[in-house]
Coordinates of C-alpha atoms and ligand atoms in Angstrom, one line a residue:
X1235 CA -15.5 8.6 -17.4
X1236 CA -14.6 5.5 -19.2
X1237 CA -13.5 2.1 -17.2
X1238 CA -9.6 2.7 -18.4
X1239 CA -9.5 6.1 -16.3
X1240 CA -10.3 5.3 -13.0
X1241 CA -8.0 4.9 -10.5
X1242 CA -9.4 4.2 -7.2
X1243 CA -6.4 3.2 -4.9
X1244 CA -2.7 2.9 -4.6
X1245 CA -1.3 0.0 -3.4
X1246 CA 1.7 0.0 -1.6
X1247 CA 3.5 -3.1 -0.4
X1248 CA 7.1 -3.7 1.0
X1249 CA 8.5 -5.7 4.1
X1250 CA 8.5 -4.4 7.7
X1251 CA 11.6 -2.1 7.9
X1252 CA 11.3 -0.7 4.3
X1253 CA 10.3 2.9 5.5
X1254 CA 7.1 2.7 3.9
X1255 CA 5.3 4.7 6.9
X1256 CA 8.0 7.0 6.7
X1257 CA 7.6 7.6 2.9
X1258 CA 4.0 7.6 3.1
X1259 CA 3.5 10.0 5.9
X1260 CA 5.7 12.6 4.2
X1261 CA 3.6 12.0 1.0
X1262 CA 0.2 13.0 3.5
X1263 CA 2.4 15.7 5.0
X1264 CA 3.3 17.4 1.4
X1265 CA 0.0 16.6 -0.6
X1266 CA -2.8 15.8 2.6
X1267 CA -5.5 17.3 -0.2
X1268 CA -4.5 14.5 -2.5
X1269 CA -4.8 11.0 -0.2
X1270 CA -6.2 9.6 2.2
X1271 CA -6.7 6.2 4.0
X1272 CA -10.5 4.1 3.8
X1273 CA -11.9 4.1 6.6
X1274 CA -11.9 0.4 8.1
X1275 CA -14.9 -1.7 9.3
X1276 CA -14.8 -3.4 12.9
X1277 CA -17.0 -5.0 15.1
X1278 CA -15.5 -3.9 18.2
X1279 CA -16.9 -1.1 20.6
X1280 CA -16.5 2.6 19.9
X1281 CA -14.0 4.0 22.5
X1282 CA -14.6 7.6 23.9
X1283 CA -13.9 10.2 21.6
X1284 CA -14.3 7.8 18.5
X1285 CA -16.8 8.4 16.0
X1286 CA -18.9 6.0 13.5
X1287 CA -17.5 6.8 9.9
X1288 CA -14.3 8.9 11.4
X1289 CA -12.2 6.7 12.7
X1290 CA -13.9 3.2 12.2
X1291 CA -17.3 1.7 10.6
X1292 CA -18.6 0.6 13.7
X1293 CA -20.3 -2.8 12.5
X1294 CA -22.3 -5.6 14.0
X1295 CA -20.7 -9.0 13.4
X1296 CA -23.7 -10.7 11.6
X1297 CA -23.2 -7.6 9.3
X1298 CA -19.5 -7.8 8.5
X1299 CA -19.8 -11.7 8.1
X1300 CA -22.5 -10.8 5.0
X1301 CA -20.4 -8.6 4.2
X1302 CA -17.9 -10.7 3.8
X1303 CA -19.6 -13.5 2.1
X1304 CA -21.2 -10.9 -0.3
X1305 CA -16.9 -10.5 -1.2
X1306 CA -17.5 -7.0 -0.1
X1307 CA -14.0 -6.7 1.9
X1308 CA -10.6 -5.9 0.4
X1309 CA -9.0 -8.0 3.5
X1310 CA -10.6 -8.9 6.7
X1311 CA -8.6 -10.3 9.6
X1312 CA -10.0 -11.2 13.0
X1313 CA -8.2 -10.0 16.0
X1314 CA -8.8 -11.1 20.0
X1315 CA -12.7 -11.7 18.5
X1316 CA -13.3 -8.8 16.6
X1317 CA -13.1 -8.3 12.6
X1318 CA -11.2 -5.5 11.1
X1319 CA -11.8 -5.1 7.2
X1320 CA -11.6 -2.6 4.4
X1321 CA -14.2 -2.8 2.2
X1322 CA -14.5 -2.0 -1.1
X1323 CA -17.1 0.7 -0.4
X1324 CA -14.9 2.7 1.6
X1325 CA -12.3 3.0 -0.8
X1326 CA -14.4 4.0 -3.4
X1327 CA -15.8 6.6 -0.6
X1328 CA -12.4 8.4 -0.8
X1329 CA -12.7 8.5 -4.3
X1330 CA -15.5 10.2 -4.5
X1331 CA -14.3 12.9 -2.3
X1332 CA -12.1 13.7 -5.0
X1333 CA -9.1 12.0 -3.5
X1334 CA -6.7 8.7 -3.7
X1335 CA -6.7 6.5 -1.3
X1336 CA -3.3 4.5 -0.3
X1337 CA -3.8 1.7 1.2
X1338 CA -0.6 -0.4 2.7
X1339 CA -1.2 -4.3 2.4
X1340 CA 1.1 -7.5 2.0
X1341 CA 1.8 -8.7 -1.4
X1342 CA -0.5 -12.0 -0.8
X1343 CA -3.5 -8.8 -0.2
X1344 CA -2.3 -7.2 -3.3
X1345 CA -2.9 -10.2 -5.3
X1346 CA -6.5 -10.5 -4.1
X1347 CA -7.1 -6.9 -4.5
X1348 CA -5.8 -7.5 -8.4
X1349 CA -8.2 -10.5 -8.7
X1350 CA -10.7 -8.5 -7.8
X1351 CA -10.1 -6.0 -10.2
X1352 CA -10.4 -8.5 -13.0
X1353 CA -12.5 -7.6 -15.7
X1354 CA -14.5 -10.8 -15.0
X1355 CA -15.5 -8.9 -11.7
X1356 CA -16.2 -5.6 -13.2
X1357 CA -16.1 -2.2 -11.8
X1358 CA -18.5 -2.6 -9.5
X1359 CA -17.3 -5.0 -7.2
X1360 CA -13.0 -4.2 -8.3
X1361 CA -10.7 -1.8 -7.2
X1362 CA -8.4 -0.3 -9.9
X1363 CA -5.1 0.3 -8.8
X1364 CA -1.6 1.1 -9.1
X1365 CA 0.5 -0.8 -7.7
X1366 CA 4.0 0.1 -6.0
X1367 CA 6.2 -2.0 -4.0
X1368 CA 9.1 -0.7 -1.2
X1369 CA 12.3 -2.0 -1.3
X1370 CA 15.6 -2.0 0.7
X1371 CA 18.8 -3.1 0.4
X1372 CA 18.5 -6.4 2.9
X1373 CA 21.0 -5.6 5.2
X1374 CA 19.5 -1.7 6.0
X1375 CA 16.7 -3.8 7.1
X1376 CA 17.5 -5.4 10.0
X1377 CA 19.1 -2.2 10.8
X1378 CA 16.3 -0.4 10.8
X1379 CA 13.9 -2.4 12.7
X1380 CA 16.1 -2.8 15.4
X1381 CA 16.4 1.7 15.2
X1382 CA 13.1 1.7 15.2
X1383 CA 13.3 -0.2 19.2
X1384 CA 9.7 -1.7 19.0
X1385 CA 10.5 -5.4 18.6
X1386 CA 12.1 -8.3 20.6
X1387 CA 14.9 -10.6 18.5
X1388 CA 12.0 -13.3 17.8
X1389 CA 9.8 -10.5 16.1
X1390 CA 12.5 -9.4 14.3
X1391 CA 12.9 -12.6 12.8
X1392 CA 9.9 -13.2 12.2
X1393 CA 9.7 -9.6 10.2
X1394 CA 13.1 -10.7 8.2
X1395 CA 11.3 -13.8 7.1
X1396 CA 8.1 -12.4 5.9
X1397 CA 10.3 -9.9 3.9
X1398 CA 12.5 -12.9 2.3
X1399 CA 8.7 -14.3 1.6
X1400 CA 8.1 -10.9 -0.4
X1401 CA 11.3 -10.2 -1.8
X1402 CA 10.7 -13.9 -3.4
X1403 CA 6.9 -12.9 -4.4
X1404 CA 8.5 -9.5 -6.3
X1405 CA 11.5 -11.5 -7.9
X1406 CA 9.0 -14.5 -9.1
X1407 CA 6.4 -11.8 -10.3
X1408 CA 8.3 -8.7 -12.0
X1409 CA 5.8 -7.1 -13.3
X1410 CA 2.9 -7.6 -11.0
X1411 CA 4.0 -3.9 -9.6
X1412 CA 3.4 -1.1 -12.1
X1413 CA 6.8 0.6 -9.7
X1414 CA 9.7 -0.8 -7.2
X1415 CA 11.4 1.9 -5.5
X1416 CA 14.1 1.7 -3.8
X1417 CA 14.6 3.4 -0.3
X1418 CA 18.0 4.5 0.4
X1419 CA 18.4 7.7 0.5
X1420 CA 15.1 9.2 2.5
X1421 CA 15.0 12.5 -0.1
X1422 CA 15.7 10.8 -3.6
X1423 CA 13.8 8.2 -2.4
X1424 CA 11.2 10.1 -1.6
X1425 CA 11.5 11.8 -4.9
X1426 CA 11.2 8.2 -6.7
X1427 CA 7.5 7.9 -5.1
X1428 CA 6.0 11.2 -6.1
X1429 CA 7.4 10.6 -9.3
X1430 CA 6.1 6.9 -9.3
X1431 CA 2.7 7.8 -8.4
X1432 CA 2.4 11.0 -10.8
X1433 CA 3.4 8.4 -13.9
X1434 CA -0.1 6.5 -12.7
X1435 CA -2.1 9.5 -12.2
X1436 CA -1.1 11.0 -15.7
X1437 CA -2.0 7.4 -17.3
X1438 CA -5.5 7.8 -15.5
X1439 CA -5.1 11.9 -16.8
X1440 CA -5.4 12.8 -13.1
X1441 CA -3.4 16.0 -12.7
X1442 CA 0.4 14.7 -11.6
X1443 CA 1.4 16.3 -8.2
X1444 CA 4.0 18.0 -10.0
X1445 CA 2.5 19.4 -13.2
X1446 CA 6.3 20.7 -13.8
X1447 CA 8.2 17.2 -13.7
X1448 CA 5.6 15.1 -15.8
X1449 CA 8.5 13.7 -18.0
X1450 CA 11.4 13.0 -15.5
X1451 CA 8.6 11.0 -13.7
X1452 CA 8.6 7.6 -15.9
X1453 CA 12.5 7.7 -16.5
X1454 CA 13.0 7.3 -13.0
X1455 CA 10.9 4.8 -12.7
X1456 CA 12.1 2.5 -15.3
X1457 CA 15.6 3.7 -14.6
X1458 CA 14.8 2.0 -10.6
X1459 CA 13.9 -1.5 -12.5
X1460 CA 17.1 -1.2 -14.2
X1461 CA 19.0 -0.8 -11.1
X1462 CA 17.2 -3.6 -8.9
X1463 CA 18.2 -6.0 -11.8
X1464 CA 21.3 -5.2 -12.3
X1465 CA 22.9 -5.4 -9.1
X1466 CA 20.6 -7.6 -7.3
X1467 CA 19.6 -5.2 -4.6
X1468 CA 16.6 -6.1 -2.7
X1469 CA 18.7 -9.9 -1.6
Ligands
ATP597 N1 15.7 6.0 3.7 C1 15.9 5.7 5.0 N2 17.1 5.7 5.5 C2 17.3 5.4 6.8 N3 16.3 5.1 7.7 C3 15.1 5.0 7.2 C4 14.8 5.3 5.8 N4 13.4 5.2 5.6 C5 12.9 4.8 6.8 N5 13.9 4.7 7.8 C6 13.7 4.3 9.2 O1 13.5 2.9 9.2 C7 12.6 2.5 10.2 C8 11.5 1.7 9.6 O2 10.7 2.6 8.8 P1 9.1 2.5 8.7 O3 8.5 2.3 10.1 O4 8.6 3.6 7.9 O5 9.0 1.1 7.9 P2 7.6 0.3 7.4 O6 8.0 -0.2 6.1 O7 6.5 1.3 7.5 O8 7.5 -0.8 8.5 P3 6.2 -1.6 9.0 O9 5.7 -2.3 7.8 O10 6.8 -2.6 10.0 O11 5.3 -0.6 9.6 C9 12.2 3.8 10.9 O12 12.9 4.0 12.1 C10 12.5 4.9 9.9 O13 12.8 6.1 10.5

């Protein structure tokens, strides 16, 4: 398989609110053979039940920190003393079982992912990917995270003013994202990522999820960057 056909991960950014949890879970619900999320690398302790490789890596810390020097993680955060990462690896793990993984990150994540996958890098240490980004009109977003009950008024600020800090990133960099759909209503929506994601899977001749709609697939995509310019939608 040449260089130009892989396609080793979807990216899919968005602020908090967007409904990209909701969009993504029915994509797993309808097409679970398709996807699936890496499995991440920490250095905290298994809990009952939990098994090396299932849910987590388990890792030692002098392990993930050469791990991490050796630029072997996709992002790595450290929280109350223990790292959580994806690597590299484990994306390219789902891959070779033959499926896509998603994997949901910030914009700043996407842009080190993308650095990665520079040619200077090569394949070895890159992930290719598509990249998709979530919007909503601004007001629905507020809305939503207070629906969705889980945060006090200072977290919810705080979430409005990362998304003003991504909105900005997507309106500065147009065409950093190979798609920007736009989540209003929850079905056509919907629609707009299948269709999104089957336009990257036909460029990387991956069978699209709908073998039927290959065509419709790239006019709604384009015809969703047409709309967000024209009337300004995601401010
Ligand atoms: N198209 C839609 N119309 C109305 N409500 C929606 C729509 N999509 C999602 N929601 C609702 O909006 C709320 C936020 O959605 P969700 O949790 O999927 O967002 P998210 O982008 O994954 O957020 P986070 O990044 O914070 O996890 C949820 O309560 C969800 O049910």
């Amino acid at each position: 398989m040449s260089s130009q056909k892989v396609l080793n991960a979807i990216i899919v950014c968005g602020p908090s609110g967007v409904g990209k949890g909701t969009l993504l879970k029915r994509l797993f619900d309808n097409f679970g053979s398709r996807f699936a999320y890496s499995v991440s690398h920490t250095t905290r302790a298994p809990r009952a039940g939990e098994q090396d490789g299932r849910e987590y890596h388990f890792a030692k810390r002098e392990d993930v920190i050469k791990m991490r020097d050796n630029n072997e993680f996709l992002e790595l955060c450290e929280v109350h003393g223990n790292f959580y990462g994806t690597s590299i690896a484990a994306v390219k793990a789902v891959q070779e079982a033959n499926k896509t993984c998603v994997i949901e990150i910030d914009v700043q994540g996407a842009e080190k992912v993308k650095q990665l996958s520079a040619p200077t890098h090569g394949d070895a240490t890159g992930i290719q990917a598509a990249y998709l980004f979530i919007t909503a009109p601004q007001e629905e977003l507020e809305k939503r995270i207070r629906g969705r009950g889980q945060d006090n008024d200072e977290m919810l600020q705080k979430r409005l003013a990362t998304a003003e800090k991504e909105f900005a990133f997507l309106e500065a960099h147009p065409n950093f994202f190979d798609a920007v759909i736009v989540n209003d209503d929850l079905d056509a929506s919907y629609g707009r990522l299948v269709d999104a994601i089957s336009a990257e899977f036909v460029k990387h001749s991956i069978p699209p999820l709908y073998a039927a709609r290959p065509t419709a697939t790239r006019n709604a995509v384009h015809l969703n960057k047409i709309q967000i310019k024209k009337h300004n939608f995601y401010l």
